[in-house]
Coordinates of C-alpha atoms in Angstrom, one line a residue:
Chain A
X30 CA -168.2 -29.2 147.0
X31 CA -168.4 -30.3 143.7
X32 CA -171.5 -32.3 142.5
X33 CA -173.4 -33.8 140.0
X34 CA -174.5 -30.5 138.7
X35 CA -171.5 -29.6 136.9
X36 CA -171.6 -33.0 135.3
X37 CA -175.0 -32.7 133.5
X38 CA -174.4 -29.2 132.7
X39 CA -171.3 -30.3 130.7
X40 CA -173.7 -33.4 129.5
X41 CA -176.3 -30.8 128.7
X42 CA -173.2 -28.6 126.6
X43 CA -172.3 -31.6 124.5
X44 CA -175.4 -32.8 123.8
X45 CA -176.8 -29.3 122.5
X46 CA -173.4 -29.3 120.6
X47 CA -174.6 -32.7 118.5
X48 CA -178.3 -31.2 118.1
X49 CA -176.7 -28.3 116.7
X50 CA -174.6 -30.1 114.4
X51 CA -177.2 -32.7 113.4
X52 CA -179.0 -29.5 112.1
X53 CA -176.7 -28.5 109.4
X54 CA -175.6 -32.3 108.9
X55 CA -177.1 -32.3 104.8
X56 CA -175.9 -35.8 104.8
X57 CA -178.3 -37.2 107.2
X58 CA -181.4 -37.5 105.2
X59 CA -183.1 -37.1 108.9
X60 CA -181.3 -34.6 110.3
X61 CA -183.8 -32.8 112.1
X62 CA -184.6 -36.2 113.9
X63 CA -181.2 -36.0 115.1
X64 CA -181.5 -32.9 116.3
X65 CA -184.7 -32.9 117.9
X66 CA -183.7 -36.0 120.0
X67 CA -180.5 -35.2 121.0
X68 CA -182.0 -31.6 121.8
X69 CA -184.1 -33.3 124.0
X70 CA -181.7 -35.1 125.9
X71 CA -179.7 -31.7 126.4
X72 CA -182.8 -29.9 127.5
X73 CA -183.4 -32.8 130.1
X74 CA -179.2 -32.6 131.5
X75 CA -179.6 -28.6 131.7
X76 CA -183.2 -28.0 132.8
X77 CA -184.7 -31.1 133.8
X78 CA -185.0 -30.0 137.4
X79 CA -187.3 -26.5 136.4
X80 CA -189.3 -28.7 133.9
X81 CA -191.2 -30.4 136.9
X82 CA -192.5 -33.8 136.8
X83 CA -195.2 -33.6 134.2
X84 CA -192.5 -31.7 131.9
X85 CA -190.3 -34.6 132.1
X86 CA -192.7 -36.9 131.0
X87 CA -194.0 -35.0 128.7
X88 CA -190.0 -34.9 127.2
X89 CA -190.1 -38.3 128.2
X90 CA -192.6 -39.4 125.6
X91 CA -190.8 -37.1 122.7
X92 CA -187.9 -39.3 123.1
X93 CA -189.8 -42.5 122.5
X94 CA -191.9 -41.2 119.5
X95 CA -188.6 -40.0 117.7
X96 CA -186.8 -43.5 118.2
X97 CA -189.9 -45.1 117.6
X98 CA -191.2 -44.1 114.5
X99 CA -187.9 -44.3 112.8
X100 CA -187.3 -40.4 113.2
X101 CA -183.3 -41.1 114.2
X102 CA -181.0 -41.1 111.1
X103 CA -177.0 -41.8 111.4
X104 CA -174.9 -39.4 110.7
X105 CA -171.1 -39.8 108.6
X106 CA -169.0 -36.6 109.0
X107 CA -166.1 -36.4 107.7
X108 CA -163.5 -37.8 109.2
X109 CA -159.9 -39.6 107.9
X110 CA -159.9 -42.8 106.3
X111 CA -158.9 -45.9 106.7
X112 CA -155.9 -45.6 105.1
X113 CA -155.3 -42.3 106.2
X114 CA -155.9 -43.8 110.0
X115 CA -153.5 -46.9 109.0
X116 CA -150.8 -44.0 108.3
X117 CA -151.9 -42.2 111.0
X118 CA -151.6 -44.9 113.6
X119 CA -147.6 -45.6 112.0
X120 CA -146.8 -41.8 112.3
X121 CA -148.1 -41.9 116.3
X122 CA -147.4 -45.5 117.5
X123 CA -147.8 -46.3 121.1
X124 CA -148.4 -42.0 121.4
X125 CA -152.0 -42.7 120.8
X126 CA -152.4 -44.8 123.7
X127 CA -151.6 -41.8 126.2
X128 CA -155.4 -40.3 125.3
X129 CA -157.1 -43.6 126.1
X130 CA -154.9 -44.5 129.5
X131 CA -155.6 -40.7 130.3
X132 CA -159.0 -42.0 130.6
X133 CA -158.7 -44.3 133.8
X134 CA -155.8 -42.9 134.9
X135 CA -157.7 -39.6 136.0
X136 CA -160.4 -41.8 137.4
X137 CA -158.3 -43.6 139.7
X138 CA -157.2 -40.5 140.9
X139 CA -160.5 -39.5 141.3
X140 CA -161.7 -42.1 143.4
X141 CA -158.3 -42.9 145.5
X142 CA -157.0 -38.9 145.8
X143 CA -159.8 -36.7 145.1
X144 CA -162.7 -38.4 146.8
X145 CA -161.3 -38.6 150.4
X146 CA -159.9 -35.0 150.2
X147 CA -161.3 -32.4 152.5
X148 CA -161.5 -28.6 151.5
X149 CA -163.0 -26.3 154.0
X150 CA -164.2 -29.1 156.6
X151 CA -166.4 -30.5 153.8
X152 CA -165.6 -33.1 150.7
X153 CA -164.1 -31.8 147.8
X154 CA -166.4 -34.3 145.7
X155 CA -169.9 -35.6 146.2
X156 CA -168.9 -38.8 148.2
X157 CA -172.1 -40.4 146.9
X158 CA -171.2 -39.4 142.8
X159 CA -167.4 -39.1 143.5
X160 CA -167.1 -41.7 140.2
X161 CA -169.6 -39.8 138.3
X162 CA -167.4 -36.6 138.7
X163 CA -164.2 -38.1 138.1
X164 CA -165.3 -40.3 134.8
X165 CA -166.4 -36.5 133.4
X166 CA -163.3 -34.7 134.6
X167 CA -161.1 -37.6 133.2
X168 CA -163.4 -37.5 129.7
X169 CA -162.5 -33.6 130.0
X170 CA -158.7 -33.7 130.4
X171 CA -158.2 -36.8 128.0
X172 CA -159.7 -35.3 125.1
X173 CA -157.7 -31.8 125.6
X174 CA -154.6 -34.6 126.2
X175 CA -155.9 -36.3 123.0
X176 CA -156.3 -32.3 121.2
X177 CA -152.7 -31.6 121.9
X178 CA -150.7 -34.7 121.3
X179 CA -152.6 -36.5 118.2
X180 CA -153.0 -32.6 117.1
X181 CA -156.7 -33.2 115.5
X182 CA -159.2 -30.4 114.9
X183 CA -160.9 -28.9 117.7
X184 CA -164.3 -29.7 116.1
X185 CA -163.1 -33.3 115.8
X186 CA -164.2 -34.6 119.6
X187 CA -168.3 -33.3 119.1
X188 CA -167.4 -34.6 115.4
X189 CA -166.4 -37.8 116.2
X190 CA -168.1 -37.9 119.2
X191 CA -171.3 -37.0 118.0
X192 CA -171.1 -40.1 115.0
X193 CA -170.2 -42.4 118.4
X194 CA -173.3 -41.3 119.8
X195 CA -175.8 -42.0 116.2
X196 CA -174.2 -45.1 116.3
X197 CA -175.3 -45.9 119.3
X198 CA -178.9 -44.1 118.7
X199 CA -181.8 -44.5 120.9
X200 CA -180.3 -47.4 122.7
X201 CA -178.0 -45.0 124.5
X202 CA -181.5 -44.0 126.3
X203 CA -182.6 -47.2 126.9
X204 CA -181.3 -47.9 130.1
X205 CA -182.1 -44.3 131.8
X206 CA -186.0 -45.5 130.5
X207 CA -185.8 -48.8 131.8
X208 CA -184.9 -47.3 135.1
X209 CA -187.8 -45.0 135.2
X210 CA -189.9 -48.2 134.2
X211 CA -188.8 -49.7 137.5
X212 CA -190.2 -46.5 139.5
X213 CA -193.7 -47.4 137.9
X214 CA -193.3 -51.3 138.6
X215 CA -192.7 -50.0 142.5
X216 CA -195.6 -47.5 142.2
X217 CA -197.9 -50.7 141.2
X218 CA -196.4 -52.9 143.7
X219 CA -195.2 -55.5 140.6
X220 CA -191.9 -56.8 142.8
X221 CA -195.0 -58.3 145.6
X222 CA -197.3 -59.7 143.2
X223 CA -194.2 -61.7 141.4
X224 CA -193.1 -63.0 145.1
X225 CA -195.9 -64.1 146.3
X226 CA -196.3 -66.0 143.2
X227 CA -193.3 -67.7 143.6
X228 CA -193.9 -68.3 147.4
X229 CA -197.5 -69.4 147.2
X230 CA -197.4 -71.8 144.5
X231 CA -193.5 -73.4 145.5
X232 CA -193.6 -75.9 148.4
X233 CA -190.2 -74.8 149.8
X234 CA -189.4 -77.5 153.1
X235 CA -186.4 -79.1 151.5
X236 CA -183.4 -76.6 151.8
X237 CA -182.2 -77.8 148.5
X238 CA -185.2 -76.7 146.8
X239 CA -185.5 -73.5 148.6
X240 CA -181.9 -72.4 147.8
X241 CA -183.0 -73.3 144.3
X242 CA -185.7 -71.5 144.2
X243 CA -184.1 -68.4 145.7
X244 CA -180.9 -68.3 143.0
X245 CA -183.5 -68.9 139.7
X246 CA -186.0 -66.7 141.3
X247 CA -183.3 -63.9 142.5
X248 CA -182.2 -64.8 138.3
X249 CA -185.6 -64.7 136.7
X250 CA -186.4 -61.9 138.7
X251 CA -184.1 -60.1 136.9
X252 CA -184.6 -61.0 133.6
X253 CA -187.8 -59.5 133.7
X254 CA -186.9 -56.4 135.8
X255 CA -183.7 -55.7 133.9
X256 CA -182.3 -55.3 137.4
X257 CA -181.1 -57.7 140.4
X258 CA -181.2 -54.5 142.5
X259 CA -185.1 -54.8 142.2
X260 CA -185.6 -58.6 142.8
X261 CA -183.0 -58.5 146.2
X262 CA -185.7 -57.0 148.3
X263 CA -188.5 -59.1 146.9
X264 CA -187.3 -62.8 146.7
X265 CA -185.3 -62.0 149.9
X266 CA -188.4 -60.9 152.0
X267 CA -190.3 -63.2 150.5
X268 CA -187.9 -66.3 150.3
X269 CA -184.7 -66.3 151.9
X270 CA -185.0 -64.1 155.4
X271 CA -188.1 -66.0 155.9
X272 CA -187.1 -69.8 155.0
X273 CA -183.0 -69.8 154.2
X274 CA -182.4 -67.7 157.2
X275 CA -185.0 -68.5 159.6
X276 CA -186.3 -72.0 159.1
X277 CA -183.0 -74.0 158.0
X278 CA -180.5 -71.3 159.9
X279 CA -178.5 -70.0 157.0
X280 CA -176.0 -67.7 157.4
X281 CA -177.7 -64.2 156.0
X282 CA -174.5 -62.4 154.5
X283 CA -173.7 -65.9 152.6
X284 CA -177.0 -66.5 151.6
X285 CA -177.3 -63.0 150.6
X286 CA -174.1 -61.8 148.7
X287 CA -174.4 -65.4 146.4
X288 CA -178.2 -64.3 146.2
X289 CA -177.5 -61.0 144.5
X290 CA -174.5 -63.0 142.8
X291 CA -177.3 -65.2 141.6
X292 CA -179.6 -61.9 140.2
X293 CA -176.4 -61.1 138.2
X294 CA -176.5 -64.2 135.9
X295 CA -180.1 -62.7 135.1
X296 CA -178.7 -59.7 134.1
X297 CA -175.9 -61.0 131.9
X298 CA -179.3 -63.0 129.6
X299 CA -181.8 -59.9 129.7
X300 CA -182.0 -56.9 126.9
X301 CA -183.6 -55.5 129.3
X302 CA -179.7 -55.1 131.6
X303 CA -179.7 -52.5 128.1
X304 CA -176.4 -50.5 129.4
X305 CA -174.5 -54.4 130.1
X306 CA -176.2 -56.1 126.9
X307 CA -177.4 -53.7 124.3
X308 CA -175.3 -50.7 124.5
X309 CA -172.1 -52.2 124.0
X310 CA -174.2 -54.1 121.0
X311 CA -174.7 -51.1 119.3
X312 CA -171.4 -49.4 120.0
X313 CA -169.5 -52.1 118.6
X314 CA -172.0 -51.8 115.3
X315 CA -173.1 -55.5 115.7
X316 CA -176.0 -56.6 113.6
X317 CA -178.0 -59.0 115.9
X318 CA -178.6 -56.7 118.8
X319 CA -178.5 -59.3 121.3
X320 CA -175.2 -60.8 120.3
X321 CA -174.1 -60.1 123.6
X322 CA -176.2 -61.7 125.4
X323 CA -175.7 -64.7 123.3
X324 CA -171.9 -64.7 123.8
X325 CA -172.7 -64.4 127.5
X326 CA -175.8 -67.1 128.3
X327 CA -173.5 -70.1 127.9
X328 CA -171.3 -68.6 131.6
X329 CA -174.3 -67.7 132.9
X330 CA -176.3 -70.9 133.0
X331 CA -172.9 -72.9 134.8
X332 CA -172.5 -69.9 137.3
X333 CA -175.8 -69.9 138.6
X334 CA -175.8 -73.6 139.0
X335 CA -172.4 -73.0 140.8
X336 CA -174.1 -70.3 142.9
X337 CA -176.7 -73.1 143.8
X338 CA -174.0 -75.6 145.0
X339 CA -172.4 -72.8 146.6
X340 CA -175.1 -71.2 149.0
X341 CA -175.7 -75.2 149.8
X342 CA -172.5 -76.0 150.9
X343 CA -170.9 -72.7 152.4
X344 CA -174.4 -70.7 154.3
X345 CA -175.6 -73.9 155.8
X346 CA -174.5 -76.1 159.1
X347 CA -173.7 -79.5 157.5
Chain B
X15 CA -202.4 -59.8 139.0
X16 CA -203.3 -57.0 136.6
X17 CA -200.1 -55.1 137.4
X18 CA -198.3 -58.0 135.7
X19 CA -199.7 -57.7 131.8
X20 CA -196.8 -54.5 132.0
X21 CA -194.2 -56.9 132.5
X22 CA -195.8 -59.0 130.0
X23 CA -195.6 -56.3 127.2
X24 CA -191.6 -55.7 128.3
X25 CA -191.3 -59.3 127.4
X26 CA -194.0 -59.3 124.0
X27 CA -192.2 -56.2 123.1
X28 CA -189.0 -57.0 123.1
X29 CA -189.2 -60.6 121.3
X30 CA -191.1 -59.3 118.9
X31 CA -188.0 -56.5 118.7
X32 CA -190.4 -53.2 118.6
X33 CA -188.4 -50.1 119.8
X34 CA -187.6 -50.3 123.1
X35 CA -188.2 -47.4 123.9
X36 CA -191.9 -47.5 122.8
X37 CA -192.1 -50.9 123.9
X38 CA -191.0 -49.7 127.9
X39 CA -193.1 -46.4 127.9
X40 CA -196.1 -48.4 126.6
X41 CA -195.6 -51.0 129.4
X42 CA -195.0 -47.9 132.3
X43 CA -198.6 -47.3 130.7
X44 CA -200.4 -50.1 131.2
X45 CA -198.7 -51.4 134.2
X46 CA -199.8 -48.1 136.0
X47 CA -203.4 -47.8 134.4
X48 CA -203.6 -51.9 136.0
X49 CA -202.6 -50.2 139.4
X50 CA -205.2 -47.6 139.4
X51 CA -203.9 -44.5 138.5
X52 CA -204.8 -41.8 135.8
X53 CA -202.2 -41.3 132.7
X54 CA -201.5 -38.2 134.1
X55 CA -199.9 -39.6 137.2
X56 CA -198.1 -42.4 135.5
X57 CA -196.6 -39.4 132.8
X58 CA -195.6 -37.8 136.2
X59 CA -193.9 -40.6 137.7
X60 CA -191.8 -41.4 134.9
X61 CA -190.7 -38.0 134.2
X62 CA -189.5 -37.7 138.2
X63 CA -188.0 -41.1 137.2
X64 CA -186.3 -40.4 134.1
X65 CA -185.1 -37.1 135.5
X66 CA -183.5 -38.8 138.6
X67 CA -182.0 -41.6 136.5
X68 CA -180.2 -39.0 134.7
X69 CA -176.7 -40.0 136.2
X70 CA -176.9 -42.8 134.1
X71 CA -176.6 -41.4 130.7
X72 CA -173.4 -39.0 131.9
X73 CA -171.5 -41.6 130.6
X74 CA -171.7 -40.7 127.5
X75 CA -169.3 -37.8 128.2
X76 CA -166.4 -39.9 127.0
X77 CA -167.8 -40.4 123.6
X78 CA -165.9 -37.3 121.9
X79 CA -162.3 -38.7 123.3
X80 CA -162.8 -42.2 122.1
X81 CA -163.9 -40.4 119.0
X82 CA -160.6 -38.4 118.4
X83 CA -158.4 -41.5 119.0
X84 CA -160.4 -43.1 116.8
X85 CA -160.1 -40.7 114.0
X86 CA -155.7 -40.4 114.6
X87 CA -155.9 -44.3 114.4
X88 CA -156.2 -45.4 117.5
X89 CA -158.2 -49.0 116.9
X90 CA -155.7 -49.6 113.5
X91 CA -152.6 -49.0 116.4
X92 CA -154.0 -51.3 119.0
X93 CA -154.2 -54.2 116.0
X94 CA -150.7 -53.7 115.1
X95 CA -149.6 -54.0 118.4
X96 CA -151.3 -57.4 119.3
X97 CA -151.0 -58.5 115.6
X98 CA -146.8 -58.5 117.1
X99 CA -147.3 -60.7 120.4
X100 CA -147.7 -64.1 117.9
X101 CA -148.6 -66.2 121.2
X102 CA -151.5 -64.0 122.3
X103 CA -154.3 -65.9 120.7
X104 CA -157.5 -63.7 121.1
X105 CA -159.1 -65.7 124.0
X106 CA -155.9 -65.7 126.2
X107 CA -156.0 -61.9 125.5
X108 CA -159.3 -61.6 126.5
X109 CA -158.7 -63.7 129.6
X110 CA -156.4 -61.4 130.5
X111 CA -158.1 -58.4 130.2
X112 CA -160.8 -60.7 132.2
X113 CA -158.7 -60.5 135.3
X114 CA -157.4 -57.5 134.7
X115 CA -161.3 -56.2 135.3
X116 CA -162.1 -58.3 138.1
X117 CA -159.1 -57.3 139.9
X118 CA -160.0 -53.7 139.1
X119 CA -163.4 -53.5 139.9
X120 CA -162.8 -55.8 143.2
X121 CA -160.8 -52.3 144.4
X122 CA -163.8 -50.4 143.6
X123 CA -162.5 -48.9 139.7
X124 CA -165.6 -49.9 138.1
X125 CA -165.1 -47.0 135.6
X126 CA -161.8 -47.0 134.8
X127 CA -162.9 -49.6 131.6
X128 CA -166.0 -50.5 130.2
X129 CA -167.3 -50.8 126.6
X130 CA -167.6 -47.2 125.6
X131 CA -163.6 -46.2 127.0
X132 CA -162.5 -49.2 126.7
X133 CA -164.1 -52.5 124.5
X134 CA -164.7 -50.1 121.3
X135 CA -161.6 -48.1 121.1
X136 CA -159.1 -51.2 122.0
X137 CA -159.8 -54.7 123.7
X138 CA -162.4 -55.8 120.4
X139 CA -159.9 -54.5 118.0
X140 CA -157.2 -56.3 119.6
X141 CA -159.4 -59.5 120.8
X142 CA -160.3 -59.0 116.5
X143 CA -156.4 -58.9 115.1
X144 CA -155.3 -61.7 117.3
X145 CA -158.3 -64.0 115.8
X146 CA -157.3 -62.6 112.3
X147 CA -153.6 -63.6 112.9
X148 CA -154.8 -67.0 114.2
X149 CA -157.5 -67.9 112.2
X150 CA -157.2 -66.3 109.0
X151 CA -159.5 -63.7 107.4
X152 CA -162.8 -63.7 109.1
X153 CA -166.6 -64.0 107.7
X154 CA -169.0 -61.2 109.6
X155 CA -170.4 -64.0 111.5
X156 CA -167.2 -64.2 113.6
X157 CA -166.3 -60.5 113.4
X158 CA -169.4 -60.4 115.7
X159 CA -168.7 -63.0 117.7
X160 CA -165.5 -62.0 118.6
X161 CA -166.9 -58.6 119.4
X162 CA -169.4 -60.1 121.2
X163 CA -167.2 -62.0 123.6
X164 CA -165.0 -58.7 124.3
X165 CA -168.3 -57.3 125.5
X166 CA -169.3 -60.2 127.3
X167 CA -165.7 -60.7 128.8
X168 CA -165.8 -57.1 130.0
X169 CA -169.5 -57.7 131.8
X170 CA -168.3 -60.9 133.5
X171 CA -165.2 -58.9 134.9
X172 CA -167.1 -56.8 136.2
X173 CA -170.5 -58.0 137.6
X174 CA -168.2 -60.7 139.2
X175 CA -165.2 -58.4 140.6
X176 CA -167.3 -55.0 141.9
X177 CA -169.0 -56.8 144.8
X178 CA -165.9 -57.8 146.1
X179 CA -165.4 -54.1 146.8
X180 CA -167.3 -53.1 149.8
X181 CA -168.3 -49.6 148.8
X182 CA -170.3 -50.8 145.7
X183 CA -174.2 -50.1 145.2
X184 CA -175.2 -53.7 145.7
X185 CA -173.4 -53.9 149.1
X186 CA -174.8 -51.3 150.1
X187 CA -178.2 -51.8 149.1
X188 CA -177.9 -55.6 151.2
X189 CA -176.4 -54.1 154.1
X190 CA -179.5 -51.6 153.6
X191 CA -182.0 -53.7 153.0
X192 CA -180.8 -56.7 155.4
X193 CA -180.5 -53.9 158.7
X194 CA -184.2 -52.9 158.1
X195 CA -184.6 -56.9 158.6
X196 CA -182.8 -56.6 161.6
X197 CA -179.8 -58.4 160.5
X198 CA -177.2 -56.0 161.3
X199 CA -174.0 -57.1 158.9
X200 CA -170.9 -55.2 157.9
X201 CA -170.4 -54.5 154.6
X202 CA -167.0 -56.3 154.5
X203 CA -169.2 -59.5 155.8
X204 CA -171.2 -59.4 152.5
X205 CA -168.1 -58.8 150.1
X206 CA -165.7 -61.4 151.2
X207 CA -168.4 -63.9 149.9
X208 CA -168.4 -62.6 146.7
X209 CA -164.8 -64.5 146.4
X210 CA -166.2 -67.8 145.7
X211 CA -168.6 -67.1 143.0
X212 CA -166.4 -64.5 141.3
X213 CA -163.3 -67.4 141.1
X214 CA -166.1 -69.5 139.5
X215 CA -167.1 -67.0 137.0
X216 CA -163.2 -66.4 136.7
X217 CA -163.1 -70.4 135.9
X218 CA -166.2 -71.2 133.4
X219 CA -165.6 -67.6 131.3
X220 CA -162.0 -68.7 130.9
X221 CA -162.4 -72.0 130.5
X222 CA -164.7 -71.1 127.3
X223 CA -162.4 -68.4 125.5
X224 CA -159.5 -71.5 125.6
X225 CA -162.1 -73.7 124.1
X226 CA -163.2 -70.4 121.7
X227 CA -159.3 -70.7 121.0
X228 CA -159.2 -74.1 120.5
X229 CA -162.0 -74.3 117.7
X230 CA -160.6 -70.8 116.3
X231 CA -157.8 -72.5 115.4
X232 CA -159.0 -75.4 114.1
X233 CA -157.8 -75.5 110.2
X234 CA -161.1 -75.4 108.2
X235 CA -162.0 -77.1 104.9

């Protein structure tokens, strides 16, 4: 069976590939910023199982003192220019495509073909990381696709790749943080304080208040968390098992699927959803980091109303 | 009550834009020293944390292809084509590519796009070209907010098409969660009411690129 090992192996390659790189990078006034924190990140994808838990924090807290006291520089290499690309992009037409559809192609063969196949009365992939597995052999086979037809240098993809990645800087870490940052808000029980909170202090014995104040809780929830996977238990233990369900007899998988719905708007109007909001920020180059979320507050507000009006009308008897 | 100054320092941290990444290891720090236990245990827990989560940095694998298209012209290509299609404005391309994401993440291909393989390389180029063509040449004020609303369009079609799909982590987590309740529920009970709010979502985020269109094209003095 093929699992996720393999995956942050490779990760762990082509991260050591940009520390190396970094390092002889005379360009980037801070290279050896660079390379430190992308060394880091490859020593956690190769050997963050043997470093033991103290280890990883310890690796944990390099990260954030690089990023934080400005130790990341962004790096240029050489690479064709615009008018070079212009001509480039005549010369190939619709051939440079191919690469990019390579991409999801392979991945929907992953998932449909590969993940139910069966090789020696087990799974061929990880059923639980089957996407995971795919993504990387699709990332894999695309660039050699991408080698071969465009026929760019064979330094170009940890080039290229490696100026994608100082563009996106220590945001591309964020999210992996912010997850670890939920562990410790479990560990000190945060999710329980925050419901009964909401609970205590809410009189909840009209059902259109309730189902209000489940969908903006399940929302709010989430902005602060980052995460409507950590406010689903909370506000639904604490609000709508106890009250939507119980009390006013609301259909649970309505009530819950628009609930989660509901946590969703939250995380299209937090930074703290980093991998939805501030990633693609920083990979696009903006300059207001939360453009993003800006672009996407105005559908959220309306949908979570609509979610309100929703649960009201279909999870209830009328 | 203590516990919650951590998620107070997420939120000071963040408005007042300090590095995230200080900003969230700092609050793991005080939200765990509110909770009673030692520095050392907190360092501990995030590490095991960070090193579980690691899955969610592998996406980054894809960065060296989108890179080599890049460099043979791949983004210069994808404004050529839409610059050709003269009644594709930019917000009825992006409503395609809208349901074209829904649709694709309701089947369970939440990877098959997204804003590193996808948004960079070719739907904000395109969604960019088409606004040119429309609009004229743009200030960087709209160059990021067209950006922006590729992004945004690509987040909506997914958040709002992938629980539609039964085998997705948030089903599963409710089905999860909602048994240990004692509410036994399939996970195909869960997704089908997904429908309704993702043909909202589907409405409202549509409904806005035509009006983006609209005051695009609007002649200005």
């Amino acid at each position: 069976m093929i699992k996720l090992a393999v995956v942050y192996d490779l990760a762990g390659v082509v991260f050591a590939t940009f520390a190396v790189l970094s390092a002889g990078d005379r360009a980037n006034p801070r290279r050896y910023g660079n390379t430190a924190f992308w060394g880091l990140v490859a020593l956690s994808f190769l050997a963050g199982d043997r470093l033991g838990n103290l280890g990883n924090g310890i690796l944990v807290l390099g990260l954030a003192l690089i990023a934080g006291l400005g130790g990341l520089g962004r790096s240029d290499p050489p690479t064709t220019s615009p008018q070079e690309r212009q001509a480039l992009a005549q010369r190939f037409g619709d051939r440079l495509f191919i690469p990019a559809l390579t991409l999801p192609l392979v991945v929907a063969f992953g998932v449909l073909v590969l993940k139910p196949l069966q090789v020696h009365g087990g799974p061929l992939l990880d059923p639980k990381q089957a996407t995971l597995i795919s993504l990387a052999l699709a990332a894999v086979i695309a660039t050699a696709v991408g080698l071969i037809l465009l026929r760019q240098p064979w330094i170009a993809p940890l080039q290229e790749g490696r100026r994608l990645m100082d563009t996106v800087g220590w945001a591309a870490l964020l999210p992996q943080f912010l997850a670890a940052l939920g562990a410790i808000f479990a560990l000190a029980g945060v999710g329980d304080v925050i419901g009964r909170l909401v609970t205590a202090w809410i009189p909840m014995d009209a059902l259109p208040v309730a189902v209000a104040v489940y969908c903006l809780g399940m929302a709010a929830f989430t902005l602060i968390m980052g995460n409507a996977f950590a406010a689903f238990p909370v506000m639904t233990a604490g609000i709508a098992l106890p009250i939507l369900v119980h009390r006013f007899g609301g259909n649970p998988a309505i009530v819950a699927s628009i609930g989660m719905l509901s946590g969703f708007c939250g995380t299209l109007s937090t930074p703290l959803a980093a991998n939805f909001n501030l990633v693609p920020a920083a990979l696009l180059d903006l300059p207001d980091r939360y453009a993003v979320i800006k672009a996407q507050i105005p559908s959220a507000i309306p949908l979570l109303i609509a979610n309100m009006v929703l649960m009201y009308v279909l999870a209830f008897p009328h | 009550m203590l516990t919650l100054l951590g998620v107070a320092a997420v939120v000071v941290g963040f408005a007042a834009r300090l590095n995230p990444l200080l900003v969230v290891v700092g609050a793991a720090f005080i939200t765990g020293l509110a909770a009673g236990r030692s520095p050392v245990e907190v360092l501990e827990t995030f590490g095991k944390a960070f090193n579980d989560n690691r899955f969610v940095s592998a996406v980054y694998l894809v960065l060296p292809v989108v890179g080599v298209v890049e460099r043979a012209g791949l983004r210069e290509r994808a404004r050529d084509l839409i610059a050709r299609f003269r009644g594709l404005s930019a917000g009825r391309f992006l409503i395609g590519y809208l349901v074209f994401r829904q649709l694709t993440a309701a089947l369970g291909l939440t990877s098959i796009a997204g804003p590193t393989q996808s948004v960079r390389p070719m739907i904000a180029p395109m969604a960019e070209a088409a606004l040119e063509r429309d609009a004229g040449p743009l200030d960087a004020a709209q160059r990021q907010r067209i950006k922006a609303l590729a992004a945004a369009t690509d987040n909506m079609g997914l958040l709002f098409g992938e629980d539609i799909f039964i085998a997705i982590g948030s089903i599963l987590l409710m089905v999860g969660f909602l048994a240990t309740a004692g509410i036994t529920l399939d996970p195909i009970q869960l997704s089908v009411w997904a429908i309704p709010t993702a043909l909202v979502a589907f409405l409202i985020h549509a409904g806005r690129l035509l009006l983006f269109d609209r005051a695009s094209r609007r002649p200005r003095p």
